[in-house]
Amino acid sequence: KTEGLFLRDNIKDIILYGNRILSIYNENDNSQFILSGPSGNDGFEIYNSAIKEWIVQSPKLGTLALTTKPATNTFGYLYFIDINSKERTKILEKIVGLTTLTNNKADRVILGEKMNLSIYYVDSKEKNRLDVNTLPEKCIWFEDSINVICGVPKNPVGGKYPEDWYQGINSFSDDIYMINVDSGLSRLVISPEEFSGESIDMIKLALDTDEKFLFFINKKDQSLWSLEITPEIKIETENIETATTTSEN
């Protein structure tokens, strides 16, 4: 039989963290981040903030990435929280409409300024514009931290992004692109609408452990899709450098 138990009230969000769970609570005019066992036992606070609206990622064990919820008329901030020391480090600040996606080493961040996509290198503090217009929520990093695969809207209509998309005021029909963040080059992988006949607004992208399949949800109807990832889809940096050298010679 199936058995369960109730966790505390006022949980805003729950994130899997290894074999534990990270629960975000909104209580007493602040937000609390509690790390505990799956049943809510042995919990302890790792962070407390007067800001209630956070988008939380766990790029690697020991680190949380906290981004303030975005709006077109509001500055956004990205912080890293060291779970062991509870130290907070400001990574990005004062970016309007900021959304983010941190890689699994927490040294590179895909950031969106409204619909403009860039790569940010945490150590060097360098930011480079990428040549596709989409939101980080429509992307996922590969293990190599070089390639990113994204759903890229074909013909986005005007509006206030990302909130018009969050609220369902505007919807997209995405193509799927592979992006090499070091070179900035991108490649169209497939147009789902042309292949399946359905318009797909991609969310919740995930890769299997062997990175052979991409899974995603169509925001329009919550249907689950998959795409087989073939080796030639990736844009290898070594091949780019070789091609550039040959061209110059």
mmCIF file of N, CA, C and O in Angstrom, residues 59-120:
data_model
loop_
_atom_site.group_PDB
_atom_site.id
_atom_site.type_symbol
_atom_site.label_atom_id
_atom_site.label_comp_id
_atom_site.label_asym_id
_atom_site.label_seq_id
_atom_site.Cartn_x
_atom_site.Cartn_y
_atom_site.Cartn_z
ATOM 1 N N PRO A 59 22.720 23.676 -8.798
ATOM 2 C CA PRO A 59 23.599 23.233 -9.884
ATOM 3 C C PRO A 59 24.562 22.124 -9.474
ATOM 4 O O PRO A 59 24.910 21.273 -10.287
ATOM 5 N N LYS A 60 25.000 22.129 -8.221
ATOM 6 C CA LYS A 60 25.876 21.079 -7.717
ATOM 7 C C LYS A 60 25.716 20.984 -6.207
ATOM 8 O O LYS A 60 25.262 21.941 -5.561
ATOM 9 N N LEU A 61 26.063 19.841 -5.651
ATOM 10 C CA LEU A 61 25.955 19.677 -4.204
ATOM 11 C C LEU A 61 26.858 20.688 -3.507
ATOM 12 O O LEU A 61 28.028 20.843 -3.848
ATOM 13 N N GLY A 62 26.284 21.362 -2.534
ATOM 14 C CA GLY A 62 27.038 22.366 -1.793
ATOM 15 C C GLY A 62 26.746 23.778 -2.229
ATOM 16 O O GLY A 62 27.124 24.726 -1.540
ATOM 17 N N THR A 63 26.066 23.941 -3.371
ATOM 18 C CA THR A 63 25.799 25.282 -3.903
ATOM 19 C C THR A 63 24.348 25.415 -4.341
ATOM 20 O O THR A 63 23.808 24.548 -5.011
ATOM 21 N N LEU A 64 23.731 26.527 -3.947
ATOM 22 C CA LEU A 64 22.429 26.916 -4.460
ATOM 23 C C LEU A 64 22.584 28.177 -5.294
ATOM 24 O O LEU A 64 23.398 29.047 -4.968
ATOM 25 N N ALA A 65 21.813 28.270 -6.364
ATOM 26 C CA ALA A 65 21.780 29.476 -7.188
ATOM 27 C C ALA A 65 20.405 30.107 -7.014
ATOM 28 O O ALA A 65 19.398 29.493 -7.361
ATOM 29 N N LEU A 66 20.363 31.321 -6.480
ATOM 30 C CA LEU A 66 19.113 32.011 -6.203
ATOM 31 C C LEU A 66 18.994 33.231 -7.103
ATOM 32 O O LEU A 66 19.847 34.123 -7.067
ATOM 33 N N THR A 67 17.943 33.243 -7.924
ATOM 34 C CA THR A 67 17.675 34.378 -8.804
ATOM 35 C C THR A 67 16.366 35.024 -8.382
ATOM 36 O O THR A 67 15.364 34.336 -8.169
ATOM 37 N N THR A 68 16.370 36.343 -8.248
ATOM 38 C CA THR A 68 15.135 37.041 -7.938
ATOM 39 C C THR A 68 14.158 36.860 -9.096
ATOM 40 O O THR A 68 14.547 36.834 -10.263
ATOM 41 N N LYS A 69 12.883 36.716 -8.790
ATOM 42 C CA LYS A 69 11.895 36.509 -9.854
ATOM 43 C C LYS A 69 11.847 37.740 -10.755
ATOM 44 O O LYS A 69 11.845 38.874 -10.279
ATOM 45 N N PRO A 70 11.814 37.517 -12.092
ATOM 46 C CA PRO A 70 12.045 38.618 -13.036
ATOM 47 C C PRO A 70 10.784 39.379 -13.432
ATOM 48 O O PRO A 70 9.667 38.872 -13.363
ATOM 49 N N ALA A 71 11.019 40.615 -13.875
ATOM 50 C CA ALA A 71 9.985 41.440 -14.498
ATOM 51 C C ALA A 71 10.687 42.453 -15.380
ATOM 52 O O ALA A 71 11.852 42.802 -15.150
ATOM 53 N N THR A 72 9.985 42.938 -16.391
ATOM 54 C CA THR A 72 10.613 43.820 -17.367
ATOM 55 C C THR A 72 10.984 45.185 -16.789
ATOM 56 O O THR A 72 11.818 45.885 -17.339
ATOM 57 N N ASN A 73 10.365 45.562 -15.687
ATOM 58 C CA ASN A 73 10.656 46.871 -15.107
ATOM 59 C C ASN A 73 11.387 46.766 -13.776
ATOM 60 O O ASN A 73 11.384 47.706 -12.977
ATOM 61 N N THR A 74 12.024 45.605 -13.532
ATOM 62 C CA THR A 74 12.671 45.370 -12.236
ATOM 63 C C THR A 74 14.077 44.819 -12.433
ATOM 64 O O THR A 74 14.304 43.938 -13.259
ATOM 65 N N PHE A 75 15.032 45.347 -11.651
ATOM 66 C CA PHE A 75 16.383 44.805 -11.673
ATOM 67 C C PHE A 75 16.388 43.403 -11.055
ATOM 68 O O PHE A 75 15.736 43.158 -10.039
ATOM 69 N N GLY A 76 17.163 42.500 -11.685
ATOM 70 C CA GLY A 76 17.292 41.149 -11.173
ATOM 71 C C GLY A 76 18.680 40.888 -10.626
ATOM 72 O O GLY A 76 19.664 41.522 -11.035
ATOM 73 N N TYR A 77 18.768 39.925 -9.690
ATOM 74 C CA TYR A 77 20.037 39.580 -9.037
ATOM 75 C C TYR A 77 20.174 38.058 -8.983
ATOM 76 O O TYR A 77 19.180 37.339 -8.833
ATOM 77 N N LEU A 78 21.417 37.591 -9.088
ATOM 78 C CA LEU A 78 21.739 36.176 -8.919
ATOM 79 C C LEU A 78 22.752 36.037 -7.799
ATOM 80 O O LEU A 78 23.783 36.726 -7.790
ATOM 81 N N TYR A 79 22.459 35.139 -6.851
ATOM 82 C CA TYR A 79 23.365 34.858 -5.740
ATOM 83 C C TYR A 79 23.678 33.366 -5.706
ATOM 84 O O TYR A 79 22.839 32.537 -6.054
ATOM 85 N N PHE A 80 24.876 33.039 -5.274
ATOM 86 C CA PHE A 80 25.233 31.670 -4.938
ATOM 87 C C PHE A 80 25.285 31.556 -3.419
ATOM 88 O O PHE A 80 25.859 32.423 -2.743
ATOM 89 N N ILE A 81 24.696 30.483 -2.891
ATOM 90 C CA ILE A 81 24.739 30.204 -1.457
ATOM 91 C C ILE A 81 25.557 28.946 -1.230
ATOM 92 O O ILE A 81 25.263 27.898 -1.805
ATOM 93 N N ASP A 82 26.607 29.054 -0.421
ATOM 94 C CA ASP A 82 27.380 27.889 -0.010
ATOM 95 C C ASP A 82 26.651 27.240 1.169
ATOM 96 O O ASP A 82 26.530 27.847 2.243
ATOM 97 N N ILE A 83 26.144 26.039 0.961
ATOM 98 C CA ILE A 83 25.326 25.395 1.986
ATOM 99 C C ILE A 83 26.130 25.083 3.247
ATOM 100 O O ILE A 83 25.620 25.159 4.369
ATOM 101 N N ASN A 84 27.398 24.752 3.097
ATOM 102 C CA ASN A 84 28.207 24.386 4.265
ATOM 103 C C ASN A 84 28.545 25.602 5.122
ATOM 104 O O ASN A 84 28.402 25.573 6.344
ATOM 105 N N SER A 85 28.991 26.688 4.484
ATOM 106 C CA SER A 85 29.379 27.876 5.237
ATOM 107 C C SER A 85 28.240 28.875 5.384
ATOM 108 O O SER A 85 28.338 29.825 6.168
ATOM 109 N N LYS A 86 27.159 28.680 4.598
ATOM 110 C CA LYS A 86 26.013 29.589 4.546
ATOM 111 C C LYS A 86 26.407 30.971 4.022
ATOM 112 O O LYS A 86 25.694 31.963 4.223
ATOM 113 N N GLU A 87 27.523 31.036 3.332
ATOM 114 C CA GLU A 87 27.990 32.298 2.772
ATOM 115 C C GLU A 87 27.236 32.612 1.474
ATOM 116 O O GLU A 87 27.023 31.747 0.637
ATOM 117 N N ARG A 88 26.866 33.875 1.302
ATOM 118 C CA ARG A 88 26.164 34.321 0.102
ATOM 119 C C ARG A 88 27.109 35.163 -0.763
ATOM 120 O O ARG A 88 27.768 36.074 -0.257
ATOM 121 N N THR A 89 27.157 34.850 -2.068
ATOM 122 C CA THR A 89 28.003 35.588 -3.002
ATOM 123 C C THR A 89 27.148 36.147 -4.123
ATOM 124 O O THR A 89 26.402 35.405 -4.769
ATOM 125 N N LYS A 90 27.265 37.442 -4.358
ATOM 126 C CA LYS A 90 26.514 38.070 -5.445
ATOM 127 C C LYS A 90 27.243 37.804 -6.762
ATOM 128 O O LYS A 90 28.410 38.126 -6.926
ATOM 129 N N ILE A 91 26.529 37.209 -7.733
ATOM 130 C CA ILE A 91 27.110 36.856 -9.018
ATOM 131 C C ILE A 91 26.706 37.859 -10.100
ATOM 132 O O ILE A 91 27.550 38.332 -10.872
ATOM 133 N N LEU A 92 25.440 38.196 -10.181
ATOM 134 C CA LEU A 92 24.931 39.153 -11.161
ATOM 135 C C LEU A 92 24.030 40.144 -10.451
ATOM 136 O O LEU A 92 23.321 39.789 -9.498
ATOM 137 N N GLU A 93 24.026 41.379 -10.936
ATOM 138 C CA GLU A 93 23.187 42.380 -10.300
ATOM 139 C C GLU A 93 22.678 43.406 -11.305
ATOM 140 O O GLU A 93 23.274 43.628 -12.361
ATOM 141 N N LYS A 94 21.545 43.996 -10.982
ATOM 142 C CA LYS A 94 20.956 45.115 -11.719
ATOM 143 C C LYS A 94 20.808 44.821 -13.208
ATOM 144 O O LYS A 94 21.200 45.611 -14.063
ATOM 145 N N ILE A 95 20.231 43.640 -13.511
ATOM 146 C CA ILE A 95 19.926 43.270 -14.894
ATOM 147 C C ILE A 95 18.406 43.165 -15.021
ATOM 148 O O ILE A 95 17.774 42.368 -14.329
ATOM 149 N N VAL A 96 17.833 43.976 -15.892
ATOM 150 C CA VAL A 96 16.376 44.026 -16.037
ATOM 151 C C VAL A 96 15.866 42.745 -16.701
ATOM 152 O O VAL A 96 16.417 42.276 -17.694
ATOM 153 N N GLY A 97 14.822 42.168 -16.111
ATOM 154 C CA GLY A 97 14.225 40.951 -16.666
ATOM 155 C C GLY A 97 15.133 39.741 -16.594
ATOM 156 O O GLY A 97 15.088 38.863 -17.447
ATOM 157 N N LEU A 98 15.962 39.658 -15.548
ATOM 158 C CA LEU A 98 16.982 38.606 -15.448
ATOM 159 C C LEU A 98 16.384 37.234 -15.165
ATOM 160 O O LEU A 98 15.614 37.048 -14.216
ATOM 161 N N THR A 99 16.736 36.251 -16.005
ATOM 162 C CA THR A 99 16.514 34.841 -15.722
ATOM 163 C C THR A 99 17.832 34.116 -15.963
ATOM 164 O O THR A 99 18.666 34.590 -16.740
ATOM 165 N N THR A 100 18.045 32.968 -15.308
ATOM 166 C CA THR A 100 19.357 32.336 -15.353
ATOM 167 C C THR A 100 19.260 30.819 -15.426
ATOM 168 O O THR A 100 18.239 30.222 -15.064
ATOM 169 N N LEU A 101 20.363 30.215 -15.875
ATOM 170 C CA LEU A 101 20.537 28.760 -15.840
ATOM 171 C C LEU A 101 22.016 28.492 -15.595
ATOM 172 O O LEU A 101 22.860 28.749 -16.461
ATOM 173 N N THR A 102 22.347 27.966 -14.412
ATOM 174 C CA THR A 102 23.732 27.730 -14.007
ATOM 175 C C THR A 102 24.157 26.317 -14.368
ATOM 176 O O THR A 102 23.381 25.373 -14.213
ATOM 177 N N ASN A 103 25.395 26.151 -14.826
ATOM 178 C CA ASN A 103 25.882 24.817 -15.196
ATOM 179 C C ASN A 103 26.229 23.998 -13.952
ATOM 180 O O ASN A 103 26.173 24.498 -12.813
ATOM 181 N N ASN A 104 26.601 22.726 -14.158
ATOM 182 C CA ASN A 104 26.791 21.815 -13.023
ATOM 183 C C ASN A 104 28.112 22.016 -12.281
ATOM 184 O O ASN A 104 28.379 21.320 -11.303
ATOM 185 N N LYS A 105 28.939 22.960 -12.735
ATOM 186 C CA LYS A 105 30.159 23.314 -12.014
ATOM 187 C C LYS A 105 30.013 24.666 -11.325
ATOM 188 O O LYS A 105 30.923 25.104 -10.620
ATOM 189 N N ALA A 106 28.904 25.329 -11.560
ATOM 190 C CA ALA A 106 28.631 26.662 -11.012
ATOM 191 C C ALA A 106 29.706 27.672 -11.405
ATOM 192 O O ALA A 106 30.025 28.576 -10.633
ATOM 193 N N ASP A 107 30.266 27.510 -12.609
ATOM 194 C CA ASP A 107 31.245 28.489 -13.082
ATOM 195 C C ASP A 107 30.810 29.193 -14.375
ATOM 196 O O ASP A 107 31.501 30.078 -14.870
ATOM 197 N N ARG A 108 29.646 28.786 -14.913
ATOM 198 C CA ARG A 108 29.092 29.418 -16.101
ATOM 199 C C ARG A 108 27.583 29.554 -15.935
ATOM 200 O O ARG A 108 26.939 28.665 -15.383
ATOM 201 N N VAL A 109 27.066 30.661 -16.421
ATOM 202 C CA VAL A 109 25.636 30.936 -16.280
ATOM 203 C C VAL A 109 25.089 31.411 -17.625
ATOM 204 O O VAL A 109 25.637 32.332 -18.233
ATOM 205 N N ILE A 110 24.034 30.740 -18.100
ATOM 206 C CA ILE A 110 23.260 31.273 -19.211
ATOM 207 C C ILE A 110 22.293 32.287 -18.610
ATOM 208 O O ILE A 110 21.531 31.969 -17.700
ATOM 209 N N LEU A 111 22.329 33.525 -19.094
ATOM 210 C CA LEU A 111 21.451 34.536 -18.538
ATOM 211 C C LEU A 111 20.604 35.162 -19.628
ATOM 212 O O LEU A 111 21.031 35.320 -20.770
ATOM 213 N N GLY A 112 19.388 35.467 -19.258
ATOM 214 C CA GLY A 112 18.465 36.128 -20.169
ATOM 215 C C GLY A 112 18.153 37.522 -19.665
ATOM 216 O O GLY A 112 17.883 37.715 -18.483
ATOM 217 N N GLU A 113 18.238 38.487 -20.558
ATOM 218 C CA GLU A 113 17.791 39.841 -20.286
ATOM 219 C C GLU A 113 16.563 40.048 -21.158
ATOM 220 O O GLU A 113 16.675 40.337 -22.341
ATOM 221 N N LYS A 114 15.380 39.826 -20.551
ATOM 222 C CA LYS A 114 14.138 39.710 -21.316
ATOM 223 C C LYS A 114 14.283 38.507 -22.246
ATOM 224 O O LYS A 114 14.277 37.377 -21.791
ATOM 225 N N MET A 115 14.484 38.719 -23.558
ATOM 226 C CA MET A 115 14.637 37.588 -24.484
ATOM 227 C C MET A 115 16.039 37.516 -25.079
ATOM 228 O O MET A 115 16.292 36.740 -26.000
ATOM 229 N N ASN A 116 16.963 38.310 -24.566
ATOM 230 C CA ASN A 116 18.328 38.320 -25.069
ATOM 231 C C ASN A 116 19.184 37.366 -24.248
ATOM 232 O O ASN A 116 19.279 37.499 -23.026
ATOM 233 N N LEU A 117 19.826 36.403 -24.917
ATOM 234 C CA LEU A 117 20.560 35.344 -24.235
ATOM 235 C C LEU A 117 22.061 35.625 -24.271
ATOM 236 O O LEU A 117 22.612 36.008 -25.303
ATOM 237 N N SER A 118 22.736 35.415 -23.129
ATOM 238 C CA SER A 118 24.182 35.605 -23.024
ATOM 239 C C SER A 118 24.778 34.495 -22.177
ATOM 240 O O SER A 118 24.084 33.808 -21.431
ATOM 241 N N ILE A 119 26.102 34.331 -22.283
ATOM 242 C CA ILE A 119 26.859 33.435 -21.412
ATOM 243 C C ILE A 119 27.699 34.293 -20.472
ATOM 244 O O ILE A 119 28.349 35.246 -20.901
ATOM 245 N N TYR A 120 27.675 33.953 -19.188
ATOM 246 C CA TYR A 120 28.452 34.682 -18.194
ATOM 247 C C TYR A 120 29.427 33.713 -17.538
ATOM 248 O O TYR A 120 29.040 32.647 -17.058
#
